[in-house]
mmCIF file of C-alpha atoms in Angstrom:
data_model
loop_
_atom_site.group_PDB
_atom_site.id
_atom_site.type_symbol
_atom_site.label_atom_id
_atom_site.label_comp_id
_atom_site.label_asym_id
_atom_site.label_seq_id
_atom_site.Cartn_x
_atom_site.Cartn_y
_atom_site.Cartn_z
ATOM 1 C CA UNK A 146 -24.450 75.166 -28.086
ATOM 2 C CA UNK A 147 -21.666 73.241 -29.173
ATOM 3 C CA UNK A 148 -18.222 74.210 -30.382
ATOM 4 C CA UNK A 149 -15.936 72.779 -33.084
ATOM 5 C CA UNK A 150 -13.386 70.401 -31.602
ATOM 6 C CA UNK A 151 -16.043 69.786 -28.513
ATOM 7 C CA UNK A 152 -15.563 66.231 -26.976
ATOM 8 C CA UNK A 153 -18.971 64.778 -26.485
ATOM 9 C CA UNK A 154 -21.136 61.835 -25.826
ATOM 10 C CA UNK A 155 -23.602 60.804 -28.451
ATOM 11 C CA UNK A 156 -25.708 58.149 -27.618
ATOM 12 C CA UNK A 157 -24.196 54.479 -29.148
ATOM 13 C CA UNK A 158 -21.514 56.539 -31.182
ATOM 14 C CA UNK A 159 -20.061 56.760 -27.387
ATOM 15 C CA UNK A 160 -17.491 59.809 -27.715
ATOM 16 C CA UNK A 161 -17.056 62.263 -30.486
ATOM 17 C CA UNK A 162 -15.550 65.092 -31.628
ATOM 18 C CA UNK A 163 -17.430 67.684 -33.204
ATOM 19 C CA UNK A 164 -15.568 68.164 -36.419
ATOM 20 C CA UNK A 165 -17.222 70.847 -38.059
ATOM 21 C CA UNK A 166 -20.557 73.060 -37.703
ATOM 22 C CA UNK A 167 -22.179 73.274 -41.513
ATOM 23 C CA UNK A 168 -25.021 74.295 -43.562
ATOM 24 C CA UNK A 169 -26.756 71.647 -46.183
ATOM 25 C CA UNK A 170 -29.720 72.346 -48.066
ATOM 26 C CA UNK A 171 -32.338 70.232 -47.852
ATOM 27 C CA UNK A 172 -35.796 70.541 -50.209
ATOM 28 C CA UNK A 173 -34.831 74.489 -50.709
ATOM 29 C CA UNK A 174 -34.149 74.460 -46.978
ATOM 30 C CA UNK A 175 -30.874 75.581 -45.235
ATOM 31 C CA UNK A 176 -30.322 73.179 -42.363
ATOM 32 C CA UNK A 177 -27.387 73.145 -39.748
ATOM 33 C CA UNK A 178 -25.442 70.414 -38.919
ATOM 34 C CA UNK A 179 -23.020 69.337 -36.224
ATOM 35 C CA UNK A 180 -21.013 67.206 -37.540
ATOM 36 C CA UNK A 181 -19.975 64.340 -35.212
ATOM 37 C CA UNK A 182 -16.550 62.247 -35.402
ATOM 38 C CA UNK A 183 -17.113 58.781 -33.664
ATOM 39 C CA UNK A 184 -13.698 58.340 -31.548
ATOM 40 C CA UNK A 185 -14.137 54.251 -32.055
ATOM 41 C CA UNK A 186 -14.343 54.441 -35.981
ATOM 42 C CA UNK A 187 -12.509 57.319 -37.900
ATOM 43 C CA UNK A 188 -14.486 56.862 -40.918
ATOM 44 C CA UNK A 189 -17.867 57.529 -39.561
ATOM 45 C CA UNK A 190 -19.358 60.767 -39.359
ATOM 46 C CA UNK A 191 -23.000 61.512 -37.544
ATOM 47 C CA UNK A 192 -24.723 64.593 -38.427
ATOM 48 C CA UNK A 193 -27.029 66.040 -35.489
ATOM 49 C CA UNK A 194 -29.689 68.809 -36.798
ATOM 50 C CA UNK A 195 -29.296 71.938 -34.764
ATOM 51 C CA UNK A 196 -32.682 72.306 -35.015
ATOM 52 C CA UNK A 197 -33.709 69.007 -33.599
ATOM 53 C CA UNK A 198 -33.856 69.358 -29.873
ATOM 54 C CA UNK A 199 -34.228 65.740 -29.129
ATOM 55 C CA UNK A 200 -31.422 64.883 -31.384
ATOM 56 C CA UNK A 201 -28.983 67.254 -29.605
ATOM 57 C CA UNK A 202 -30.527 66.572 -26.156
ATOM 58 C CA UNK A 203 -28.928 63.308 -26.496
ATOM 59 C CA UNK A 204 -25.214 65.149 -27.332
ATOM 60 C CA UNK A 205 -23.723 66.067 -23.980
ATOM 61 C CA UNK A 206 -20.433 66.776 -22.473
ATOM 62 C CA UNK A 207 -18.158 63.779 -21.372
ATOM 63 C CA UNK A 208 -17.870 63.026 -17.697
ATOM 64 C CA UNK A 209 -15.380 64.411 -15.599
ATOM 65 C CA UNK A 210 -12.764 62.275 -14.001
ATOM 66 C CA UNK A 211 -14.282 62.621 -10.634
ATOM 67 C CA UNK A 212 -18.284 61.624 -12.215
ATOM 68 C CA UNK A 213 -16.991 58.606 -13.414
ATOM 69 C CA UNK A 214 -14.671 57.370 -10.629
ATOM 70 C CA UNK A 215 -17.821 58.504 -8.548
ATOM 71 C CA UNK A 216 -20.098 56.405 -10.931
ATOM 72 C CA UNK A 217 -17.634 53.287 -10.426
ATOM 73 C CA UNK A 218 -17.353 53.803 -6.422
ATOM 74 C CA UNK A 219 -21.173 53.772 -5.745
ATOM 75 C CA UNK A 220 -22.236 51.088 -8.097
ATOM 76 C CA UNK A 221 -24.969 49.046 -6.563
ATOM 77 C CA UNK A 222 -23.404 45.742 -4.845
ATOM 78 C CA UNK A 223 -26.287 43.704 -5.937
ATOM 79 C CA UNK A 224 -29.033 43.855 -8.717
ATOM 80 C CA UNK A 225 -32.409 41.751 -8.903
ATOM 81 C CA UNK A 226 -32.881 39.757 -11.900
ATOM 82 C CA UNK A 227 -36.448 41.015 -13.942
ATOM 83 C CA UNK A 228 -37.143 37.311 -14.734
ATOM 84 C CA UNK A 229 -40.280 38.357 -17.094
ATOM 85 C CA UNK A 230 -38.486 38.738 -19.893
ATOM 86 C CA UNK A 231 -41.439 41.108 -21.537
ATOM 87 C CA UNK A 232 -40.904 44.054 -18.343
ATOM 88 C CA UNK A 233 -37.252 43.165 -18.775
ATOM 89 C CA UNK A 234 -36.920 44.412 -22.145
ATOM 90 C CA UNK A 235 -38.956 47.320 -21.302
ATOM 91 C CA UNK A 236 -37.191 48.205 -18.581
ATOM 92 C CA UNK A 237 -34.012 47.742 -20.378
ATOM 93 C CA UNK A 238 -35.156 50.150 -23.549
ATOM 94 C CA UNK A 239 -36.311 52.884 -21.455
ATOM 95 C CA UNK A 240 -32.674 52.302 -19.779
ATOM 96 C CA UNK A 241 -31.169 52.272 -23.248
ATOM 97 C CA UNK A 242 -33.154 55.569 -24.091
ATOM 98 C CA UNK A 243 -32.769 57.727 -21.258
ATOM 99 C CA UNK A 244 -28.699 57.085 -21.585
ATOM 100 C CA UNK A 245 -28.173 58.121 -17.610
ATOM 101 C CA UNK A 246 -24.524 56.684 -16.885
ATOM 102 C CA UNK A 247 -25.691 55.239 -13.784
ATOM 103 C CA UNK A 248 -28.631 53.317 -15.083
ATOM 104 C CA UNK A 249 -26.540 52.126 -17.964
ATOM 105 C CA UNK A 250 -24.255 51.022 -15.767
ATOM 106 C CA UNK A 251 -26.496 49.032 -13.342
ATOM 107 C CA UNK A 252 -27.549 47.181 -16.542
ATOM 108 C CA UNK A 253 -24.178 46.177 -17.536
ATOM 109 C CA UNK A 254 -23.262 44.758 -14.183
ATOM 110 C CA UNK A 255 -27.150 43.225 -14.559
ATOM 111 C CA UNK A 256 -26.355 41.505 -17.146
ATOM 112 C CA UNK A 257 -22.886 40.731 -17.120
ATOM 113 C CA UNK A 258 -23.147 38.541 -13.707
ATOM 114 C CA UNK A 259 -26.658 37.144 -15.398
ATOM 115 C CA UNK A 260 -24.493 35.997 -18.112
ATOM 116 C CA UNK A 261 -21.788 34.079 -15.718
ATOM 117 C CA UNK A 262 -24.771 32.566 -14.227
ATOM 118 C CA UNK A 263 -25.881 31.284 -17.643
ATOM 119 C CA UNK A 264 -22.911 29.978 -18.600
ATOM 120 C CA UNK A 265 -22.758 28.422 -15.378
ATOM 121 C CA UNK A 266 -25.745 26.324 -16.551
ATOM 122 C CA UNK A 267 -24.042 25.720 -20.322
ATOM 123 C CA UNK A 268 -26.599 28.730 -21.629
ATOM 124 C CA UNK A 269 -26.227 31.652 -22.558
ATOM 125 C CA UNK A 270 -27.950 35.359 -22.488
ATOM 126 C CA UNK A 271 -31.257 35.740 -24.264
ATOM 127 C CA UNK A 272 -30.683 37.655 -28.101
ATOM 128 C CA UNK A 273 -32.206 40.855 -26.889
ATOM 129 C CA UNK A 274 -30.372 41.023 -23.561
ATOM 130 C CA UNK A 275 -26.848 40.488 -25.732
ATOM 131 C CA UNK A 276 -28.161 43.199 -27.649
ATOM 132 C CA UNK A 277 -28.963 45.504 -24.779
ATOM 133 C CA UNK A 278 -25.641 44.332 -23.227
ATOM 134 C CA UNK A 279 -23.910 45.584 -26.681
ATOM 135 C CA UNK A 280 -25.264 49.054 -26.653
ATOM 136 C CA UNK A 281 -25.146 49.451 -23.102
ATOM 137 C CA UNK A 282 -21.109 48.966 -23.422
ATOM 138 C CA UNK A 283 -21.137 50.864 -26.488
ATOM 139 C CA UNK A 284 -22.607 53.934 -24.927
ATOM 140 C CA UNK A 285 -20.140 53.855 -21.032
ATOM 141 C CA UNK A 286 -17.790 51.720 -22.123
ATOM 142 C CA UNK A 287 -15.878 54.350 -24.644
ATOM 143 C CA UNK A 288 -16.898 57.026 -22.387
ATOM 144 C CA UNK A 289 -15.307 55.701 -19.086
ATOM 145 C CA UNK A 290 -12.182 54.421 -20.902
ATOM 146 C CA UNK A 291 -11.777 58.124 -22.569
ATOM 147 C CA UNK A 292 -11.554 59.865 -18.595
ATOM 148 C CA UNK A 293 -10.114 57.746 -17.087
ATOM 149 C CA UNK A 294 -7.379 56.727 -19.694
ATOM 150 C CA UNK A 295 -7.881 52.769 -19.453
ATOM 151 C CA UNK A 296 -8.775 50.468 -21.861
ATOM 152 C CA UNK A 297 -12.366 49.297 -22.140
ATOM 153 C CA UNK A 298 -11.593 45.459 -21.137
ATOM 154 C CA UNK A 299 -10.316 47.665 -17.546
ATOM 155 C CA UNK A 300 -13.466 49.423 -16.979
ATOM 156 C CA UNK A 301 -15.676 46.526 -17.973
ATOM 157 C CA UNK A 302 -13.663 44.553 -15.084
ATOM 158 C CA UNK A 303 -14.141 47.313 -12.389
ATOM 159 C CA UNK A 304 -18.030 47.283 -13.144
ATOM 160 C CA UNK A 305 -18.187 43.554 -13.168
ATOM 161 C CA UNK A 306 -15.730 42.751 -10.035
ATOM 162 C CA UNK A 307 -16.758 45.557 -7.890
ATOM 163 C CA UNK A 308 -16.810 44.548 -4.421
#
């Protein structure tokens, strides 16, 4: 269970702040609510059921300090390139799904040193991989720059120019 004024990681919305815990009524149903304050847009809100387990399955805490500089220290050096693009974009939505830090991070640095390759060859990154790319960042990126106090540019480096 969540608190009011919890920091947490929502799927794409990246970090949040739970804001408030409140009641609607829906078809002559009372239904809580968290309600979910996207820390990259202070418009937005998100309201997560209470109810729905797979909805607030994908709420957690943020990382610690130490999980994410952990995270960043035992990246992978090297990642194979799924060159069929149909088990590529599988492999990359169940990636997107699950929302495990270290997967999502594999498949930024996957596709982030695919892409200098491409532009290497005057091409660029197929639509859906961009798109993957975009909600993979969306979903660390935030996250990792939160902990660790660094703008997202600075993490996006250290996962790209690891050694």
């Amino acid at each position: 269970m969540f608190e009011v004024s919890d920091i947490v990681a929502y799927g794409v919305n990246g970090v949040c702040t739970v804001t408030e815990i409140t009641t609607k009524r829906i078809d002559k149903v009372n239904v809580e609510y968290y309600v979910l304050s996207p820390n990259a847009t202070k418009t937005a809100k998100v309201f997560v059921p209470v109810q729905n387990e797979k909805l607030v399955g994908k709420m957690r805490a943020v990382l610690t300090k130490d999980e994410v500089i952990d995270l960043l220290d035992n990246m992978p050096k090297e990642e194979e390139w799924i060159s069929n693009k149909n088990i590529r974009f599988e492999t990359f939505k169940n990636i997107i799904s699950e929302g495990k830090s270290s997967e999502l991070l594999r498949l930024i640095r996957t596709l982030k040193l695919h892409e200098k390759q491409q532009l290497k060859r005057g091409k660029r990154l197929h639509m859906a991989d961009e798109r993957f790319l975009k909600e993979a960042e969306k979903m660390v990126l935030g996250e990792f720059a939160y902990v660790l106090n660094e703008s997202t540019d600075d993490i996006l480096n250290r996962i790209v120019n690891c050694a």
